[in-house]
PDB file of C-alpha atoms in Angstrom:
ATOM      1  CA  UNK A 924       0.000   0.000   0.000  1.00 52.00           C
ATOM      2  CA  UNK A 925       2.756   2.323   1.027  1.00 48.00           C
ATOM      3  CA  UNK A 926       4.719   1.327  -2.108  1.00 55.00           C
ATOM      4  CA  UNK A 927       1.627   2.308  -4.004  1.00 54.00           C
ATOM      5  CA  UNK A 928       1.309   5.979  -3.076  1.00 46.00           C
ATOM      6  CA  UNK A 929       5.003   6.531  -3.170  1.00 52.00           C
ATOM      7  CA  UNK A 930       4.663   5.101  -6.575  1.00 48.00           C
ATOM      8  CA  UNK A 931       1.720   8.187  -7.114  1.00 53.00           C
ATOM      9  CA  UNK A 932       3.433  10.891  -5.867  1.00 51.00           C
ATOM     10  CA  UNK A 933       6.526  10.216  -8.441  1.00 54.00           C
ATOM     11  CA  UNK A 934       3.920   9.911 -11.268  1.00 54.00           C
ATOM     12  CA  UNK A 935       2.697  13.086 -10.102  1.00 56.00           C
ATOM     13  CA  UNK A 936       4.958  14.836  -9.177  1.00 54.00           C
ATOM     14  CA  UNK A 937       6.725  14.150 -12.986  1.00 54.00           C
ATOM     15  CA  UNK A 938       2.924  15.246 -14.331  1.00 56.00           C
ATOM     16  CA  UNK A 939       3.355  18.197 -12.572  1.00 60.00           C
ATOM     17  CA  UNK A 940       6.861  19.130 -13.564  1.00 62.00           C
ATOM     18  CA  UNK A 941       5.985  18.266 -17.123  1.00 58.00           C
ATOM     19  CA  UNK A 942       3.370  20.898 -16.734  1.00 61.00           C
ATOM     20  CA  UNK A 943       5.541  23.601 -15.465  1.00 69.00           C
ATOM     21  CA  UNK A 944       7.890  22.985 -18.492  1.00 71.00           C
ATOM     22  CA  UNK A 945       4.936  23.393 -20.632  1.00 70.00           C
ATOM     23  CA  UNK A 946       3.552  26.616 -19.106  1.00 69.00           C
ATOM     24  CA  UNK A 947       7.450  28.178 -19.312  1.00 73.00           C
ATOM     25  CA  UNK A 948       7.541  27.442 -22.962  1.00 73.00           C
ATOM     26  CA  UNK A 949       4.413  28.901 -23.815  1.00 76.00           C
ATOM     27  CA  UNK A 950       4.928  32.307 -21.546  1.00 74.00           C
ATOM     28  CA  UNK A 951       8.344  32.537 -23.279  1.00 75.00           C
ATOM     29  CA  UNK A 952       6.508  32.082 -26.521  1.00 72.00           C
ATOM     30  CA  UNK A 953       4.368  34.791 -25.426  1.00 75.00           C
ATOM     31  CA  UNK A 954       7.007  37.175 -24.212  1.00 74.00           C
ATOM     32  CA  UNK A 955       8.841  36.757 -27.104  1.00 69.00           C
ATOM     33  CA  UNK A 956       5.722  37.381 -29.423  1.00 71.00           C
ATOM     34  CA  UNK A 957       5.042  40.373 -27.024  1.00 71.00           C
ATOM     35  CA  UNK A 958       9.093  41.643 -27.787  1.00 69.00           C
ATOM     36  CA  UNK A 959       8.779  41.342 -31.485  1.00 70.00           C
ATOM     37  CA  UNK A 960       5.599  43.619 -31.737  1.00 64.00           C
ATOM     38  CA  UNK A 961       6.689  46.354 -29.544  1.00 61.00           C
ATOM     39  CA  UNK A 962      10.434  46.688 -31.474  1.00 62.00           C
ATOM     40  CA  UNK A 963       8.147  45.999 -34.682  1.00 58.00           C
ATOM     41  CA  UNK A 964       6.092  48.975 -33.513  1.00 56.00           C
ATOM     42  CA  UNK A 965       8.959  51.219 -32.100  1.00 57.00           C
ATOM     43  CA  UNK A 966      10.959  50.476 -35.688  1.00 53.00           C
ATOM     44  CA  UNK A 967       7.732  51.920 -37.603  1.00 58.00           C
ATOM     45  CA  UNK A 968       7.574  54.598 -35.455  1.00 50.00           C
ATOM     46  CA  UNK A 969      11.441  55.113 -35.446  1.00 53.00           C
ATOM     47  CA  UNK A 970      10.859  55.530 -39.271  1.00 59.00           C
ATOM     48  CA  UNK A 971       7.417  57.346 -39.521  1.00 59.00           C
ATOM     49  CA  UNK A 972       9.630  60.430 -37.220  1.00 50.00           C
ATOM     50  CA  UNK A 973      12.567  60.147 -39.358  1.00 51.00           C
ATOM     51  CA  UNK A 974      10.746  60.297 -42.955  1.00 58.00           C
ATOM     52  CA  UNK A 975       8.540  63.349 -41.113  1.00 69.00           C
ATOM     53  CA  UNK A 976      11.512  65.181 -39.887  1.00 77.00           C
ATOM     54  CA  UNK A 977      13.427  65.077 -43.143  1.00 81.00           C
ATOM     55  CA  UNK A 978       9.959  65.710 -45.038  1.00 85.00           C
ATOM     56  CA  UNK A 979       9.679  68.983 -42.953  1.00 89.00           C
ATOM     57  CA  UNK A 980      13.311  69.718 -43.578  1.00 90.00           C
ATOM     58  CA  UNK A 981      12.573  69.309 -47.396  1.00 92.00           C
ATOM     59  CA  UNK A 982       9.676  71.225 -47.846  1.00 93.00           C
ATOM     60  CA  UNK A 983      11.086  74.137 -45.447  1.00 94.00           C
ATOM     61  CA  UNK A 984      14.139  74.460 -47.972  1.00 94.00           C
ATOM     62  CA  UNK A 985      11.831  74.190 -51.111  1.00 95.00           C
ATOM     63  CA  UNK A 986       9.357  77.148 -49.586  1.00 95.00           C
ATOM     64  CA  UNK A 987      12.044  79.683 -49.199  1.00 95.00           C
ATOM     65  CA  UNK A 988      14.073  78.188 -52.505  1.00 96.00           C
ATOM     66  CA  UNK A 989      10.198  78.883 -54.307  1.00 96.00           C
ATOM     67  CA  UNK A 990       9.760  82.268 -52.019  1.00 95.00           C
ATOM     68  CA  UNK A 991      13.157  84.002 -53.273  1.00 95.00           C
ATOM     69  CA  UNK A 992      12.448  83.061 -57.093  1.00 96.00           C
ATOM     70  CA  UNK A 993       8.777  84.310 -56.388  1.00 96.00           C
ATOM     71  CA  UNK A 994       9.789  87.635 -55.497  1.00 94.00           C
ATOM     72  CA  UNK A 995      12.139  87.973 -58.144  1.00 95.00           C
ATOM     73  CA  UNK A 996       9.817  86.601 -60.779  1.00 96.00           C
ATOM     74  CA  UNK A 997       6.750  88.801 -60.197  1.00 95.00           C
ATOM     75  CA  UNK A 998       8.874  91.843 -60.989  1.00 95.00           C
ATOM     76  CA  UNK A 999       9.785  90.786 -64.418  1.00 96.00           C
ATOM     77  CA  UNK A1000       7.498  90.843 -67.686  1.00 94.00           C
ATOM     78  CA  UNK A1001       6.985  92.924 -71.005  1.00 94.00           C
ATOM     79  CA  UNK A1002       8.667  96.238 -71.776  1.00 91.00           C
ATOM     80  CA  UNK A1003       6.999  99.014 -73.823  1.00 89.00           C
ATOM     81  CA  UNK A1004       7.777  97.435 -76.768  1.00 90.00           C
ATOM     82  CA  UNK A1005       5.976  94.185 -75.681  1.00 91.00           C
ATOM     83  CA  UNK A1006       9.118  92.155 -75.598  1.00 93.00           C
ATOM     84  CA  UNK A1007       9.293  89.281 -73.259  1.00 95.00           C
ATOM     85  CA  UNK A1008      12.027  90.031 -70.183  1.00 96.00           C
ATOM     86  CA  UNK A1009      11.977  86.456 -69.832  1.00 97.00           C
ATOM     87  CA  UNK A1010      13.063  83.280 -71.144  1.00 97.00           C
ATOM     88  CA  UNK A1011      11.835  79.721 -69.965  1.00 98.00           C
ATOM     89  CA  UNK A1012      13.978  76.856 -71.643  1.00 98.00           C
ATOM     90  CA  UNK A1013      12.564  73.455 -70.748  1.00 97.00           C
ATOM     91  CA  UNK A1014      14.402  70.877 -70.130  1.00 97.00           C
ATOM     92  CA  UNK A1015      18.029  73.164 -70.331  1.00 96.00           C
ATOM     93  CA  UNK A1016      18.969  72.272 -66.777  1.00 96.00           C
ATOM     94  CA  UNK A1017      20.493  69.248 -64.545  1.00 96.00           C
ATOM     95  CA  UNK A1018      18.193  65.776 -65.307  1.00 94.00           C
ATOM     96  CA  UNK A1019      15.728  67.556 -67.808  1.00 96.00           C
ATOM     97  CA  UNK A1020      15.081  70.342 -65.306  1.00 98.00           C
ATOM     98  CA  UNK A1021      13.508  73.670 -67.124  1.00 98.00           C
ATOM     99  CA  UNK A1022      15.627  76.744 -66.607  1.00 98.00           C
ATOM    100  CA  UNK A1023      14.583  80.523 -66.651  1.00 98.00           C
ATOM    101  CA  UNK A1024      16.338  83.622 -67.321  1.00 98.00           C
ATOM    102  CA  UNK A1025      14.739  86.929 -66.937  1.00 98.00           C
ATOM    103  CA  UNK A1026      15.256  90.705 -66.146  1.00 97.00           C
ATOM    104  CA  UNK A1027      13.842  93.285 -63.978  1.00 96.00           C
ATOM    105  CA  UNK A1028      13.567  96.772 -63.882  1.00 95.00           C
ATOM    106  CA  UNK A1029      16.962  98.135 -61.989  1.00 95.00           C
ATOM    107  CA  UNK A1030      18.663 101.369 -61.010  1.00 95.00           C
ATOM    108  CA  UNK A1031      21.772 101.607 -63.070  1.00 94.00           C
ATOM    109  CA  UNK A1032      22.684 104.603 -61.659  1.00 94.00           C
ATOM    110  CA  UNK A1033      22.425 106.792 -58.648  1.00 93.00           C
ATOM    111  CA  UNK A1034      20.465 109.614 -60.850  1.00 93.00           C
ATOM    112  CA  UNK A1035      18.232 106.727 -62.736  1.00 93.00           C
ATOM    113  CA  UNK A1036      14.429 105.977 -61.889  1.00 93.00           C
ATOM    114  CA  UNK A1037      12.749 102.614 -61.922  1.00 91.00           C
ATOM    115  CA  UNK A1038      10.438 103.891 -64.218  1.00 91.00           C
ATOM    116  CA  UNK A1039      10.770 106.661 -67.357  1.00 91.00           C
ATOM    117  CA  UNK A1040       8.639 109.624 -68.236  1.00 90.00           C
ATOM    118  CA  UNK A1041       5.715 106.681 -69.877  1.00 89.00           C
ATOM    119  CA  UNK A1042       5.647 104.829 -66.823  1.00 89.00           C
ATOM    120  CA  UNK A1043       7.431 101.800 -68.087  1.00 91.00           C
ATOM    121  CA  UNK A1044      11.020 100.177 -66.718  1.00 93.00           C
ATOM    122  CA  UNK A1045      13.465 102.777 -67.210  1.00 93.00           C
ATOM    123  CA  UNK A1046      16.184 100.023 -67.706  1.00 95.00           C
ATOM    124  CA  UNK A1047      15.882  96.483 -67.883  1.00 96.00           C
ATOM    125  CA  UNK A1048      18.985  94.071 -65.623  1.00 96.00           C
ATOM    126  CA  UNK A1049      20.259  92.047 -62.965  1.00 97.00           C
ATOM    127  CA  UNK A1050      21.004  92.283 -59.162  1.00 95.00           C
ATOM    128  CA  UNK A1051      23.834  91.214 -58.136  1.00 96.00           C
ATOM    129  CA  UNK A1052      22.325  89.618 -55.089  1.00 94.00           C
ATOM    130  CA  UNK A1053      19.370  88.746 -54.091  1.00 92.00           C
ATOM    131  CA  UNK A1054      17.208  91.537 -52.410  1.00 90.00           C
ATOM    132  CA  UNK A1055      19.511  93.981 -54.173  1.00 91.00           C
ATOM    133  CA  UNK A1056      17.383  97.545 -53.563  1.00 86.00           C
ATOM    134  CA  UNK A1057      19.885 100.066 -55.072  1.00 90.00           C
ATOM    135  CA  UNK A1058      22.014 101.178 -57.803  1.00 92.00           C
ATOM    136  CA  UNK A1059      25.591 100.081 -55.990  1.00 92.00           C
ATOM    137  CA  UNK A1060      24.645  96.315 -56.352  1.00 93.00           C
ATOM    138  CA  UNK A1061      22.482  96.723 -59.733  1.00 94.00           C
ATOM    139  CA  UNK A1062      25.304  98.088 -61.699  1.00 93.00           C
ATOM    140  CA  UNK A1063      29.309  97.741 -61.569  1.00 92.00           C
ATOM    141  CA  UNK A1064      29.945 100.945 -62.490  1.00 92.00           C
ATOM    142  CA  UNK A1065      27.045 103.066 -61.827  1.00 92.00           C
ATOM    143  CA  UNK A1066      26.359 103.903 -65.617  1.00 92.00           C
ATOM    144  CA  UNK A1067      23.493 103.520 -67.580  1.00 93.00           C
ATOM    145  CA  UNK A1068      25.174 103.368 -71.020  1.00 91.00           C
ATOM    146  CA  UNK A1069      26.057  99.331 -70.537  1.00 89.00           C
ATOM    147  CA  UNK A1070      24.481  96.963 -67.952  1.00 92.00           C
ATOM    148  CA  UNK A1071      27.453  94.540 -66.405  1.00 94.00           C
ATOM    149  CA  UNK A1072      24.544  92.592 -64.702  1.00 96.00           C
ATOM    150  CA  UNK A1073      21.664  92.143 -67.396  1.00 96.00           C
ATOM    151  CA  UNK A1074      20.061  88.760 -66.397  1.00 98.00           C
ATOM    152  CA  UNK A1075      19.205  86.465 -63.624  1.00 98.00           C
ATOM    153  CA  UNK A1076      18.961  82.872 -64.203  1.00 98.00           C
ATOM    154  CA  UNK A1077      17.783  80.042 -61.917  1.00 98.00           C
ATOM    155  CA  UNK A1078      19.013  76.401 -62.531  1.00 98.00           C
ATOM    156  CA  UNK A1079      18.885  72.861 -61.360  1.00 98.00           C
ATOM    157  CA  UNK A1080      23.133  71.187 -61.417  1.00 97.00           C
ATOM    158  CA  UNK A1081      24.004  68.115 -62.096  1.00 96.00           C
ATOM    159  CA  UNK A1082      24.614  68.025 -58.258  1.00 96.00           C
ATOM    160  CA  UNK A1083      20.833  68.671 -57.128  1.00 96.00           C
ATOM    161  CA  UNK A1084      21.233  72.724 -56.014  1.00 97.00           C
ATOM    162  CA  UNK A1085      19.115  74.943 -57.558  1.00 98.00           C
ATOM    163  CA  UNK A1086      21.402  77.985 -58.311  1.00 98.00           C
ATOM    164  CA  UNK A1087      20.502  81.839 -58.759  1.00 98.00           C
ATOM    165  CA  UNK A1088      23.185  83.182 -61.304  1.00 98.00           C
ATOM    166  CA  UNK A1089      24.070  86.764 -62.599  1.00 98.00           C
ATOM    167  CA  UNK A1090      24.995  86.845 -66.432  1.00 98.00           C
ATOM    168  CA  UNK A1091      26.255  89.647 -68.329  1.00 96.00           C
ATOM    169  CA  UNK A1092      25.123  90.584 -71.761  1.00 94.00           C
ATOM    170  CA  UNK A1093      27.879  87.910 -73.126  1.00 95.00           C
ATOM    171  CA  UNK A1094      25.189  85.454 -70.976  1.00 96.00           C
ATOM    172  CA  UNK A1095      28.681  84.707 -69.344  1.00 97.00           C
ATOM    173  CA  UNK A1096      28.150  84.145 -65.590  1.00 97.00           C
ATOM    174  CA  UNK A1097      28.928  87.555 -63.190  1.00 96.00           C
ATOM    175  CA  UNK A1098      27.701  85.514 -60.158  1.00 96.00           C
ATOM    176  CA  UNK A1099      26.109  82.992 -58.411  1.00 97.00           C
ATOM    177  CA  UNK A1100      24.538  81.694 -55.212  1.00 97.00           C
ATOM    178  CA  UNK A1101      22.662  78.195 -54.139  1.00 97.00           C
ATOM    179  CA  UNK A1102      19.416  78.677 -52.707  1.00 96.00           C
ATOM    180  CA  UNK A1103      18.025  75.374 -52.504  1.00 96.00           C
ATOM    181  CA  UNK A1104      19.280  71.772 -52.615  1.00 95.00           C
ATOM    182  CA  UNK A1105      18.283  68.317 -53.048  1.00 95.00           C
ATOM    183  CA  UNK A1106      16.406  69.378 -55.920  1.00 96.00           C
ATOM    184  CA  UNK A1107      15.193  66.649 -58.264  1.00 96.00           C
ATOM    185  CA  UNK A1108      12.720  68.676 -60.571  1.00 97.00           C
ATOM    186  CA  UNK A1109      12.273  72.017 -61.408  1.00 98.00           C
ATOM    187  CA  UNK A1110       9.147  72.438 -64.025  1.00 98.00           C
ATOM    188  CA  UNK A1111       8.508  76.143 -65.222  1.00 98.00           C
ATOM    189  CA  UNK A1112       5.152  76.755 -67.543  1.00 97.00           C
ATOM    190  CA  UNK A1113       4.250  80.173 -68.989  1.00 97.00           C
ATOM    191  CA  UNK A1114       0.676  81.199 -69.178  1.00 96.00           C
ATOM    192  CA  UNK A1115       0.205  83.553 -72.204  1.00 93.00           C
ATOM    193  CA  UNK A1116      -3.340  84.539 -70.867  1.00 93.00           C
ATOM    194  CA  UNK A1117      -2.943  85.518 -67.724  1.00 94.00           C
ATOM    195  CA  UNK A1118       1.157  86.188 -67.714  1.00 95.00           C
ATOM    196  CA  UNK A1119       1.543  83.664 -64.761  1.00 97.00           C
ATOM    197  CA  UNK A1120       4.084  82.075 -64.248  1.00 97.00           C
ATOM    198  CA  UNK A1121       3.689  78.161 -62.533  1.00 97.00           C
ATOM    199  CA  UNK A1122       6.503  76.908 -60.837  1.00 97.00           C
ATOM    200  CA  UNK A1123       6.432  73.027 -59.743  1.00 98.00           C
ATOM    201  CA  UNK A1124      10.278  72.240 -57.327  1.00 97.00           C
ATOM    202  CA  UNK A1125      10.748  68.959 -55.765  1.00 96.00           C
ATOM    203  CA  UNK A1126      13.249  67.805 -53.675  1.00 95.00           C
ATOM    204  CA  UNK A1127      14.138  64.432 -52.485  1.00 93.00           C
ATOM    205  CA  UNK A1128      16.728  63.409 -50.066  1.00 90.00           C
ATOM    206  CA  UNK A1129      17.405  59.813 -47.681  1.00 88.00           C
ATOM    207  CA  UNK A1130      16.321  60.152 -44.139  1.00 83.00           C
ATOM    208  CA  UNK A1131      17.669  58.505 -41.261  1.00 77.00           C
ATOM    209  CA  UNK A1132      16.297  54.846 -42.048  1.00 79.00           C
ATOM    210  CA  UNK A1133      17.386  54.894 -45.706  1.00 81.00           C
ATOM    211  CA  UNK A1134      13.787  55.691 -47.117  1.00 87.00           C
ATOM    212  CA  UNK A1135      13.707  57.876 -49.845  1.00 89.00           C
ATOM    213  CA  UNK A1136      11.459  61.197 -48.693  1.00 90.00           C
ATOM    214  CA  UNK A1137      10.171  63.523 -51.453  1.00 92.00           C
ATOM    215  CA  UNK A1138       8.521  66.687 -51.409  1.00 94.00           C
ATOM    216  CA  UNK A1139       7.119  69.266 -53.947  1.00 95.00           C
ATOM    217  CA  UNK A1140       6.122  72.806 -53.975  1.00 96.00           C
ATOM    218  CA  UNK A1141       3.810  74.784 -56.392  1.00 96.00           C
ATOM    219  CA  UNK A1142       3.670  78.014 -57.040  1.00 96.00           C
ATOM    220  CA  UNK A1143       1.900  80.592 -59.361  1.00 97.00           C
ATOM    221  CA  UNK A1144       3.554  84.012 -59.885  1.00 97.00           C
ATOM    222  CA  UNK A1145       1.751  86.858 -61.508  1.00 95.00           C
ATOM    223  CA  UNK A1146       4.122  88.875 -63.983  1.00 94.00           C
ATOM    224  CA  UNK A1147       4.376  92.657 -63.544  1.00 82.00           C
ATOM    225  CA  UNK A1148       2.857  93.601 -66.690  1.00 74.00           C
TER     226      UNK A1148
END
């Protein structure tokens, strides 16, 4: 009888280890299940704040890029004679980017106007750089008689920077300055009826996981005249 029950307890006692091994496994199976969603979870999220971070950075530098060739833009047109200040050549730049060069009404001189007697742009050029307001960084010699800076001209290169160049009447280059990069399109339509101007810029750039991020910005600019 004795040998019996000692003969029990073994049996059970085996049953009952064999049941803690089994409940270990599974909660291990479960922990580990557990592990793999939350880094699964914390990777997406990893990547969701590292493609939104460099999308903001992107579109920040493609709003002021589009914002300095806005104001710029607007201030060029047709002069009395209804000639076109501007030139859009598509597909000219970096990739098959379109490229634009232009003019806009300058001081020349210390003595010149904006406008003449009629109303219309006194004298048609460049400025040097951009947000150039008077005649010392409009003209290298402050003469009216020949314009050293006669055209601004904005660019995609072949290394993704959209550029803002000076050229002379030679169209050789006076100057330049990179005010946007990244750039991977630059799309420039004219609008005969309503002299607007529709500029399309994107930009695309890796973020932090190695995810391509692009980002585009549209704008329409309304010629002087």
């Amino acid at each position: 009888m004795v040998d019996r029950l000692m003969v029990t307890k073994r049996r059970g006692a085996r049953g009952r280890s064999g049941l803690v091994l089994v409940e270990i496994v599974i909660t291990m199976a479960i922990l580990a299940f557990m592990i793999t969603v939350v880094y699964g979870l914390m990777g997406n999220a990893r990547t969701i704040f590292f493609d939104m971070s460099m999308g903001t950075q992107l579109r920040d530098g493609l709003r002021q890029a589009v914002s300095r060739m806005e104001l710029e833009l607007r201030n060029t047109g047709y002069d009395s004679a209804h000639n076109a200040q501007f030139l859009v050549s598509a597909g000219a730049g970096a990739s098959g980017t379109d490229t634009i060069r232009f003019s806009v009404p300058i001081l020349c001189s210390t003595t010149a106007t904006l406008l003449n007697a009629s109303g219309d742009p006194a004298n048609w050029g460049a400025g040097l750089t951009w947000g150039c307001g008077g005649s010392a960084c409009m003209d290298a010699n402050n003469s009216c008689a020949v314009l050293e800076y006669k055209y601004i001209k904005y660019a995609v290169n072949s290394s993704g920077q959209l550029v803002r160049s000076v050229l002379g009447p030679d169209l050789a280059t006076v100057g330049s300055a990179v005010i946007g990069r990244d750039i991977s399109g630059l799309s420039i339509t004219f609008n005969n009826a309503t002299r607007t101007l529709s500029l399309v810029v994107k930009a695309r750039k890796l973020s932090g996981t190695s995810r391509m991020v692009t980002e585009t910005v549209s704008q329409n600019v309304r010629l002087m005249n």
